[in-house]
PDB file of N, CA and C in Angstrom:
ATOM      1  N   UNK A   1       7.993 -23.838  -1.231  1.00 73.00           N
ATOM      2  CA  UNK A   1       8.253 -22.913   0.098  1.00 73.00           C
ATOM      3  C   UNK A   1       9.663 -23.145   0.862  1.00 73.00           C
ATOM      4  N   UNK A   2      10.409 -23.944  -0.397  1.00 80.00           N
ATOM      5  CA  UNK A   2      11.547 -24.040  -0.775  1.00 80.00           C
ATOM      6  C   UNK A   2      12.454 -23.146  -1.000  1.00 80.00           C
ATOM      7  N   UNK A   3      12.120 -21.985  -1.200  1.00 83.00           N
ATOM      8  CA  UNK A   3      13.385 -20.895  -2.067  1.00 83.00           C
ATOM      9  C   UNK A   3      13.092 -19.512  -0.877  1.00 83.00           C
ATOM     10  N   UNK A   4      12.737 -19.972   0.318  1.00 91.00           N
ATOM     11  CA  UNK A   4      12.374 -19.156   1.561  1.00 91.00           C
ATOM     12  C   UNK A   4      13.346 -19.774   2.397  1.00 91.00           C
ATOM     13  N   UNK A   5      14.950 -19.294   2.307  1.00 93.00           N
ATOM     14  CA  UNK A   5      15.332 -19.758   3.327  1.00 93.00           C
ATOM     15  C   UNK A   5      16.514 -18.689   3.332  1.00 93.00           C
ATOM     16  N   UNK A   6      17.425 -18.912   4.598  1.00 93.00           N
ATOM     17  CA  UNK A   6      17.550 -17.865   5.441  1.00 93.00           C
ATOM     18  C   UNK A   6      18.480 -16.347   4.204  1.00 93.00           C
ATOM     19  N   UNK A   7      19.092 -17.095   2.968  1.00 94.00           N
ATOM     20  CA  UNK A   7      19.116 -16.100   2.209  1.00 94.00           C
ATOM     21  C   UNK A   7      17.840 -15.023   2.116  1.00 94.00           C
ATOM     22  N   UNK A   8      17.022 -15.634   1.868  1.00 94.00           N
ATOM     23  CA  UNK A   8      15.593 -15.179   1.586  1.00 94.00           C
ATOM     24  C   UNK A   8      15.928 -14.294   2.805  1.00 94.00           C
ATOM     25  N   UNK A   9      15.017 -14.242   4.047  1.00 95.00           N
ATOM     26  CA  UNK A   9      14.940 -13.444   5.313  1.00 95.00           C
ATOM     27  C   UNK A   9      16.337 -12.504   5.637  1.00 95.00           C
ATOM     28  N   UNK A  10      17.057 -12.461   5.274  1.00 96.00           N
ATOM     29  CA  UNK A  10      18.234 -11.644   5.435  1.00 96.00           C
ATOM     30  C   UNK A  10      17.938 -10.697   4.360  1.00 96.00           C
ATOM     31  N   UNK A  11      16.989 -10.218   3.865  1.00 96.00           N
ATOM     32  CA  UNK A  11      16.837  -8.639   3.642  1.00 96.00           C
ATOM     33  C   UNK A  11      15.547  -8.549   2.986  1.00 96.00           C
ATOM     34  N   UNK A  12      14.332  -9.461   3.505  1.00 96.00           N
ATOM     35  CA  UNK A  12      13.048  -9.406   2.866  1.00 96.00           C
ATOM     36  C   UNK A  12      12.397  -9.825   4.142  1.00 96.00           C
ATOM     37  N   UNK A  13      11.172  -9.812   4.265  1.00 95.00           N
ATOM     38  CA  UNK A  13       9.552 -10.141   5.223  1.00 95.00           C
ATOM     39  C   UNK A  13       8.829 -10.910   4.023  1.00 95.00           C
ATOM     40  N   UNK A  14       8.455 -11.558   4.802  1.00 94.00           N
ATOM     41  CA  UNK A  14       6.799 -12.806   4.062  1.00 94.00           C
ATOM     42  C   UNK A  14       5.418 -12.201   5.290  1.00 94.00           C
ATOM     43  N   UNK A  15       4.732 -12.290   4.899  1.00 93.00           N
ATOM     44  CA  UNK A  15       3.072 -11.927   4.919  1.00 93.00           C
ATOM     45  C   UNK A  15       2.501 -13.005   4.259  1.00 93.00           C
ATOM     46  N   UNK A  16       1.744 -13.607   5.548  1.00 93.00           N
ATOM     47  CA  UNK A  16       0.551 -14.444   4.783  1.00 93.00           C
ATOM     48  C   UNK A  16      -0.424 -14.704   5.241  1.00 93.00           C
ATOM     49  N   UNK A  17      -1.896 -14.090   3.696  1.00 93.00           N
ATOM     50  CA  UNK A  17      -3.282 -13.776   4.447  1.00 93.00           C
ATOM     51  C   UNK A  17      -3.848 -14.713   4.118  1.00 93.00           C
ATOM     52  N   UNK A  18      -4.926 -14.775   5.614  1.00 93.00           N
ATOM     53  CA  UNK A  18      -5.573 -15.798   5.490  1.00 93.00           C
ATOM     54  C   UNK A  18      -7.342 -15.259   4.677  1.00 93.00           C
ATOM     55  N   UNK A  19      -7.979 -16.657   4.063  1.00 92.00           N
ATOM     56  CA  UNK A  19      -9.490 -16.172   3.427  1.00 92.00           C
ATOM     57  C   UNK A  19      -9.994 -16.555   3.815  1.00 92.00           C
ATOM     58  N   UNK A  20     -10.284 -17.441   4.451  1.00 91.00           N
ATOM     59  CA  UNK A  20     -12.422 -18.288   4.440  1.00 91.00           C
ATOM     60  C   UNK A  20     -13.031 -18.224   3.561  1.00 91.00           C
ATOM     61  N   UNK A  21     -13.267 -19.303   3.050  1.00 91.00           N
ATOM     62  CA  UNK A  21     -14.790 -18.773   2.155  1.00 91.00           C
ATOM     63  C   UNK A  21     -16.100 -19.555   2.434  1.00 91.00           C
ATOM     64  N   UNK A  22     -17.015 -19.592   2.121  1.00 89.00           N
ATOM     65  CA  UNK A  22     -18.213 -20.744   2.391  1.00 89.00           C
ATOM     66  C   UNK A  22     -18.858 -21.457   1.480  1.00 89.00           C
ATOM     67  N   UNK A  23     -17.135 -21.804   0.433  1.00 92.00           N
ATOM     68  CA  UNK A  23     -17.577 -23.213  -0.667  1.00 92.00           C
ATOM     69  C   UNK A  23     -16.159 -22.777  -1.259  1.00 92.00           C
ATOM     70  N   UNK A  24     -15.840 -23.782  -1.674  1.00 91.00           N
ATOM     71  CA  UNK A  24     -13.981 -24.494  -2.199  1.00 91.00           C
ATOM     72  C   UNK A  24     -14.140 -23.928  -3.775  1.00 91.00           C
ATOM     73  N   UNK A  25     -15.312 -23.437  -3.946  1.00 92.00           N
ATOM     74  CA  UNK A  25     -15.546 -22.964  -5.543  1.00 92.00           C
ATOM     75  C   UNK A  25     -15.023 -21.495  -6.304  1.00 92.00           C
ATOM     76  N   UNK A  26     -15.355 -20.600  -4.884  1.00 92.00           N
ATOM     77  CA  UNK A  26     -14.877 -19.606  -5.225  1.00 92.00           C
ATOM     78  C   UNK A  26     -12.877 -19.326  -4.944  1.00 92.00           C
ATOM     79  N   UNK A  27     -12.166 -18.887  -5.776  1.00 92.00           N
ATOM     80  CA  UNK A  27     -10.965 -18.173  -5.798  1.00 92.00           C
ATOM     81  C   UNK A  27     -10.315 -17.018  -5.893  1.00 92.00           C
ATOM     82  N   UNK A  28      -8.863 -16.671  -4.599  1.00 93.00           N
ATOM     83  CA  UNK A  28      -8.615 -15.466  -4.490  1.00 93.00           C
ATOM     84  C   UNK A  28      -7.754 -14.925  -4.568  1.00 93.00           C
ATOM     85  N   UNK A  29      -6.848 -13.975  -4.902  1.00 93.00           N
ATOM     86  CA  UNK A  29      -5.433 -13.378  -5.395  1.00 93.00           C
ATOM     87  C   UNK A  29      -5.363 -11.933  -5.080  1.00 93.00           C
ATOM     88  N   UNK A  30      -4.209 -12.275  -4.137  1.00 94.00           N
ATOM     89  CA  UNK A  30      -3.491 -10.297  -3.907  1.00 94.00           C
ATOM     90  C   UNK A  30      -4.046  -9.424  -5.224  1.00 94.00           C
ATOM     91  N   UNK A  31      -4.659  -8.429  -5.154  1.00 93.00           N
ATOM     92  CA  UNK A  31      -4.801  -7.683  -5.944  1.00 93.00           C
ATOM     93  C   UNK A  31      -3.317  -6.433  -5.952  1.00 93.00           C
ATOM     94  N   UNK A  32      -3.325  -6.239  -4.775  1.00 93.00           N
ATOM     95  CA  UNK A  32      -2.813  -5.135  -4.593  1.00 93.00           C
ATOM     96  C   UNK A  32      -1.630  -4.983  -3.421  1.00 93.00           C
ATOM     97  N   UNK A  33      -0.643  -4.576  -3.397  1.00 94.00           N
ATOM     98  CA  UNK A  33       0.168  -4.149  -2.077  1.00 94.00           C
ATOM     99  C   UNK A  33       0.430  -2.590  -1.984  1.00 94.00           C
ATOM    100  N   UNK A  34       0.211  -1.815  -0.699  1.00 94.00           N
ATOM    101  CA  UNK A  34      -0.058  -0.818  -1.006  1.00 94.00           C
ATOM    102  C   UNK A  34       0.830  -0.678   0.633  1.00 94.00           C
ATOM    103  N   UNK A  35       1.762   0.489   0.382  1.00 94.00           N
ATOM    104  CA  UNK A  35       2.539   1.542   1.667  1.00 94.00           C
ATOM    105  C   UNK A  35       2.678   2.955   1.711  1.00 94.00           C
ATOM    106  N   UNK A  36       1.566   3.467   2.901  1.00 92.00           N
ATOM    107  CA  UNK A  36       1.657   4.916   2.679  1.00 92.00           C
ATOM    108  C   UNK A  36       1.591   5.122   4.401  1.00 92.00           C
ATOM    109  N   UNK A  37       2.116   5.935   4.831  1.00 92.00           N
ATOM    110  CA  UNK A  37       1.668   6.518   6.425  1.00 92.00           C
ATOM    111  C   UNK A  37       1.818   5.931   7.516  1.00 92.00           C
ATOM    112  N   UNK A  38       3.400   5.153   7.368  1.00 93.00           N
ATOM    113  CA  UNK A  38       3.663   3.883   7.557  1.00 93.00           C
ATOM    114  C   UNK A  38       2.476   3.005   8.370  1.00 93.00           C
ATOM    115  N   UNK A  39       1.571   2.380   7.343  1.00 94.00           N
ATOM    116  CA  UNK A  39       0.494   1.315   7.140  1.00 94.00           C
ATOM    117  C   UNK A  39       0.908   0.499   5.798  1.00 94.00           C
ATOM    118  N   UNK A  40       1.108  -0.845   6.259  1.00 95.00           N
ATOM    119  CA  UNK A  40       1.059  -2.224   4.701  1.00 95.00           C
ATOM    120  C   UNK A  40      -0.461  -2.125   5.006  1.00 95.00           C
ATOM    121  N   UNK A  41      -1.153  -2.667   3.552  1.00 94.00           N
ATOM    122  CA  UNK A  41      -1.712  -2.232   2.709  1.00 94.00           C
ATOM    123  C   UNK A  41      -1.994  -3.493   2.084  1.00 94.00           C
ATOM    124  N   UNK A  42      -2.994  -4.388   2.047  1.00 95.00           N
ATOM    125  CA  UNK A  42      -2.871  -5.724   0.784  1.00 95.00           C
ATOM    126  C   UNK A  42      -4.373  -6.390   0.850  1.00 95.00           C
ATOM    127  N   UNK A  43      -4.991  -5.135  -0.440  1.00 94.00           N
ATOM    128  CA  UNK A  43      -6.387  -6.152  -0.841  1.00 94.00           C
ATOM    129  C   UNK A  43      -6.244  -7.551  -1.827  1.00 94.00           C
ATOM    130  N   UNK A  44      -7.019  -8.402  -1.050  1.00 95.00           N
ATOM    131  CA  UNK A  44      -7.395  -9.459  -1.569  1.00 95.00           C
ATOM    132  C   UNK A  44      -8.645  -9.256  -1.883  1.00 95.00           C
ATOM    133  N   UNK A  45      -8.349 -10.060  -3.114  1.00 93.00           N
ATOM    134  CA  UNK A  45     -10.027  -9.682  -4.344  1.00 93.00           C
ATOM    135  C   UNK A  45     -10.537 -11.299  -4.439  1.00 93.00           C
ATOM    136  N   UNK A  46     -12.095 -11.407  -4.977  1.00 91.00           N
ATOM    137  CA  UNK A  46     -12.353 -12.288  -5.174  1.00 91.00           C
ATOM    138  C   UNK A  46     -12.001 -12.375  -6.919  1.00 91.00           C
ATOM    139  N   UNK A  47     -11.324 -13.758  -7.503  1.00 91.00           N
ATOM    140  CA  UNK A  47     -11.221 -13.369  -8.861  1.00 91.00           C
ATOM    141  C   UNK A  47     -11.789 -14.000 -10.012  1.00 91.00           C
ATOM    142  N   UNK A  48     -12.620 -14.729  -9.087  1.00 92.00           N
ATOM    143  CA  UNK A  48     -13.560 -15.766 -10.208  1.00 92.00           C
ATOM    144  C   UNK A  48     -15.430 -15.709  -9.711  1.00 92.00           C
ATOM    145  N   UNK A  49     -16.769 -15.675 -10.327  1.00 88.00           N
ATOM    146  CA  UNK A  49     -17.990 -15.525  -9.952  1.00 88.00           C
ATOM    147  C   UNK A  49     -18.116 -16.850 -10.473  1.00 88.00           C
ATOM    148  N   UNK A  50     -18.220 -18.062  -9.373  1.00 86.00           N
ATOM    149  CA  UNK A  50     -18.664 -19.661 -10.507  1.00 86.00           C
ATOM    150  C   UNK A  50     -19.922 -19.228 -10.114  1.00 86.00           C
ATOM    151  N   UNK A  51     -20.959 -20.154 -10.977  1.00 86.00           N
ATOM    152  CA  UNK A  51     -22.196 -19.743 -11.532  1.00 86.00           C
ATOM    153  C   UNK A  51     -22.978 -21.387 -10.436  1.00 86.00           C
ATOM    154  N   UNK A  52     -22.076 -21.922 -10.642  1.00 88.00           N
ATOM    155  CA  UNK A  52     -22.673 -23.127  -9.772  1.00 88.00           C
ATOM    156  C   UNK A  52     -21.134 -23.659  -7.770  1.00 88.00           C
ATOM    157  N   UNK A  53     -21.834 -23.321  -6.980  1.00 90.00           N
ATOM    158  CA  UNK A  53     -21.009 -23.494  -6.104  1.00 90.00           C
ATOM    159  C   UNK A  53     -20.730 -25.052  -5.309  1.00 90.00           C
ATOM    160  N   UNK A  54     -19.849 -24.750  -4.612  1.00 90.00           N
ATOM    161  CA  UNK A  54     -19.887 -26.672  -3.951  1.00 90.00           C
ATOM    162  C   UNK A  54     -20.114 -25.886  -2.434  1.00 90.00           C
ATOM    163  N   UNK A  55     -20.678 -26.739  -2.038  1.00 88.00           N
ATOM    164  CA  UNK A  55     -20.938 -26.751  -0.633  1.00 88.00           C
ATOM    165  C   UNK A  55     -20.555 -27.020   0.710  1.00 88.00           C
ATOM    166  N   UNK A  56     -19.082 -26.623   0.520  1.00 92.00           N
ATOM    167  CA  UNK A  56     -17.980 -27.324   0.700  1.00 92.00           C
ATOM    168  C   UNK A  56     -17.095 -25.398   1.631  1.00 92.00           C
ATOM    169  N   UNK A  57     -17.051 -25.508   2.991  1.00 92.00           N
ATOM    170  CA  UNK A  57     -15.749 -24.892   3.103  1.00 92.00           C
ATOM    171  C   UNK A  57     -14.210 -24.198   3.025  1.00 92.00           C
ATOM    172  N   UNK A  58     -14.213 -23.472   2.658  1.00 93.00           N
ATOM    173  CA  UNK A  58     -12.278 -23.255   1.750  1.00 93.00           C
ATOM    174  C   UNK A  58     -12.287 -22.000   2.781  1.00 93.00           C
ATOM    175  N   UNK A  59     -10.541 -22.270   2.964  1.00 93.00           N
ATOM    176  CA  UNK A  59      -9.616 -21.530   3.692  1.00 93.00           C
ATOM    177  C   UNK A  59      -8.568 -21.686   2.747  1.00 93.00           C
ATOM    178  N   UNK A  60      -8.535 -19.876   2.179  1.00 92.00           N
ATOM    179  CA  UNK A  60      -6.840 -20.002   1.102  1.00 92.00           C
ATOM    180  C   UNK A  60      -5.663 -18.829   1.522  1.00 92.00           C
ATOM    181  N   UNK A  61      -4.114 -19.243   1.723  1.00 93.00           N
ATOM    182  CA  UNK A  61      -3.603 -19.091   2.364  1.00 93.00           C
ATOM    183  C   UNK A  61      -2.797 -17.696   0.995  1.00 93.00           C
ATOM    184  N   UNK A  62      -2.507 -16.751   1.616  1.00 93.00           N
ATOM    185  CA  UNK A  62      -1.300 -16.167  -0.100  1.00 93.00           C
ATOM    186  C   UNK A  62      -0.881 -15.346   0.710  1.00 93.00           C
ATOM    187  N   UNK A  63       0.364 -15.352  -0.200  1.00 93.00           N
ATOM    188  CA  UNK A  63       1.903 -15.479   0.447  1.00 93.00           C
ATOM    189  C   UNK A  63       2.570 -13.875  -0.630  1.00 93.00           C
ATOM    190  N   UNK A  64       2.318 -13.664   0.562  1.00 94.00           N
ATOM    191  CA  UNK A  64       3.528 -12.017   0.136  1.00 94.00           C
ATOM    192  C   UNK A  64       4.727 -11.447   0.422  1.00 94.00           C
ATOM    193  N   UNK A  65       5.477 -11.224  -0.443  1.00 95.00           N
ATOM    194  CA  UNK A  65       6.870 -11.071  -0.327  1.00 95.00           C
ATOM    195  C   UNK A  65       7.492  -9.575  -0.280  1.00 95.00           C
ATOM    196  N   UNK A  66       7.833  -9.093   0.875  1.00 95.00           N
ATOM    197  CA  UNK A  66       8.329  -7.564   0.360  1.00 95.00           C
ATOM    198  C   UNK A  66       9.542  -7.501   1.371  1.00 95.00           C
ATOM    199  N   UNK A  67      10.645  -6.792   0.380  1.00 96.00           N
ATOM    200  CA  UNK A  67      11.812  -6.407   0.730  1.00 96.00           C
ATOM    201  C   UNK A  67      11.854  -5.498   2.446  1.00 96.00           C
ATOM    202  N   UNK A  68      13.064  -5.776   2.832  1.00 97.00           N
ATOM    203  CA  UNK A  68      12.460  -4.952   4.127  1.00 97.00           C
ATOM    204  C   UNK A  68      12.811  -3.489   4.431  1.00 97.00           C
ATOM    205  N   UNK A  69      13.529  -3.198   3.125  1.00 96.00           N
ATOM    206  CA  UNK A  69      13.274  -1.639   2.871  1.00 96.00           C
ATOM    207  C   UNK A  69      12.151  -0.589   3.078  1.00 96.00           C
ATOM    208  N   UNK A  70      11.551  -1.391   1.922  1.00 95.00           N
ATOM    209  CA  UNK A  70      10.216  -1.150   1.609  1.00 95.00           C
ATOM    210  C   UNK A  70       9.215  -0.856   3.069  1.00 95.00           C
ATOM    211  N   UNK A  71       8.919  -1.984   4.098  1.00 95.00           N
ATOM    212  CA  UNK A  71       8.144  -1.410   5.332  1.00 95.00           C
ATOM    213  C   UNK A  71       8.890  -1.205   6.369  1.00 95.00           C
ATOM    214  N   UNK A  72       9.918  -0.581   6.372  1.00 93.00           N
ATOM    215  CA  UNK A  72      10.799  -0.462   7.403  1.00 93.00           C
ATOM    216  C   UNK A  72      10.327   0.836   8.446  1.00 93.00           C
ATOM    217  N   UNK A  73       9.996   1.769   7.579  1.00 93.00           N
ATOM    218  CA  UNK A  73       9.045   2.387   8.966  1.00 93.00           C
ATOM    219  C   UNK A  73       7.115   2.271   9.044  1.00 93.00           C
ATOM    220  N   UNK A  74       7.007   1.009   8.106  1.00 94.00           N
ATOM    221  CA  UNK A  74       5.261   0.771   8.635  1.00 94.00           C
ATOM    222  C   UNK A  74       5.531   0.081  10.079  1.00 94.00           C
ATOM    223  N   UNK A  75       3.967   0.953  10.363  1.00 94.00           N
ATOM    224  CA  UNK A  75       4.206   0.085  11.805  1.00 94.00           C
ATOM    225  C   UNK A  75       2.392  -0.459  11.808  1.00 94.00           C
ATOM    226  N   UNK A  76       1.851  -0.248  11.089  1.00 94.00           N
ATOM    227  CA  UNK A  76      -0.054  -1.274  10.803  1.00 94.00           C
ATOM    228  C   UNK A  76       0.422  -2.252  10.150  1.00 94.00           C
ATOM    229  N   UNK A  77      -0.124  -3.121   9.992  1.00 92.00           N
ATOM    230  CA  UNK A  77      -0.560  -4.052   9.185  1.00 92.00           C
ATOM    231  C   UNK A  77      -2.459  -4.573   8.412  1.00 92.00           C
ATOM    232  N   UNK A  78      -2.931  -4.104   7.245  1.00 90.00           N
ATOM    233  CA  UNK A  78      -4.161  -3.996   7.278  1.00 90.00           C
ATOM    234  C   UNK A  78      -4.686  -5.451   6.333  1.00 90.00           C
ATOM    235  N   UNK A  79      -5.668  -6.547   6.218  1.00 88.00           N
ATOM    236  CA  UNK A  79      -5.710  -6.236   4.510  1.00 88.00           C
ATOM    237  C   UNK A  79      -7.051  -6.455   4.347  1.00 88.00           C
ATOM    238  N   UNK A  80      -7.324  -5.900   3.466  1.00 90.00           N
ATOM    239  CA  UNK A  80      -8.978  -5.629   2.978  1.00 90.00           C
ATOM    240  C   UNK A  80      -9.298  -6.319   1.516  1.00 90.00           C
ATOM    241  N   UNK A  81     -10.509  -6.832   1.859  1.00 86.00           N
ATOM    242  CA  UNK A  81     -11.303  -7.845   0.766  1.00 86.00           C
ATOM    243  C   UNK A  81     -11.964  -6.816   0.043  1.00 86.00           C
ATOM    244  N   UNK A  82     -11.772  -7.562  -1.274  1.00 75.00           N
ATOM    245  CA  UNK A  82     -12.940  -6.635  -2.500  1.00 75.00           C
ATOM    246  C   UNK A  82     -13.825  -7.997  -3.735  1.00 75.00           C
ATOM    247  N   UNK A  83     -14.658  -7.467  -3.854  1.00 57.00           N
ATOM    248  CA  UNK A  83     -15.086  -8.337  -4.558  1.00 57.00           C
ATOM    249  C   UNK A  83     -14.980  -8.382  -6.181  1.00 57.00           C
ATOM    250  N   UNK A  84     -15.469  -9.134  -7.062  1.00 47.00           N
ATOM    251  CA  UNK A  84     -15.063  -8.721  -8.537  1.00 47.00           C
ATOM    252  C   UNK A  84     -15.616  -8.085  -9.102  1.00 47.00           C
TER     253      UNK A  84
END
């Protein structure tokens, strides 16, 4: 995270999306970021389909970098989850 210094935040915003999982075997990633109608929507998707899973819980943080000029009119933030 050392790249996120004061210079980065002069013109950018960092969003962190958290996804919890009932197994550490699943993996997730940001599929899409959509900005429309004053709403920022981050679409998170499971990226694998493990045949065998572990019996541990896991949490995943996904970092989304967005230029301030793209979200200057946004009033709402949504994170949407989808499966592969």
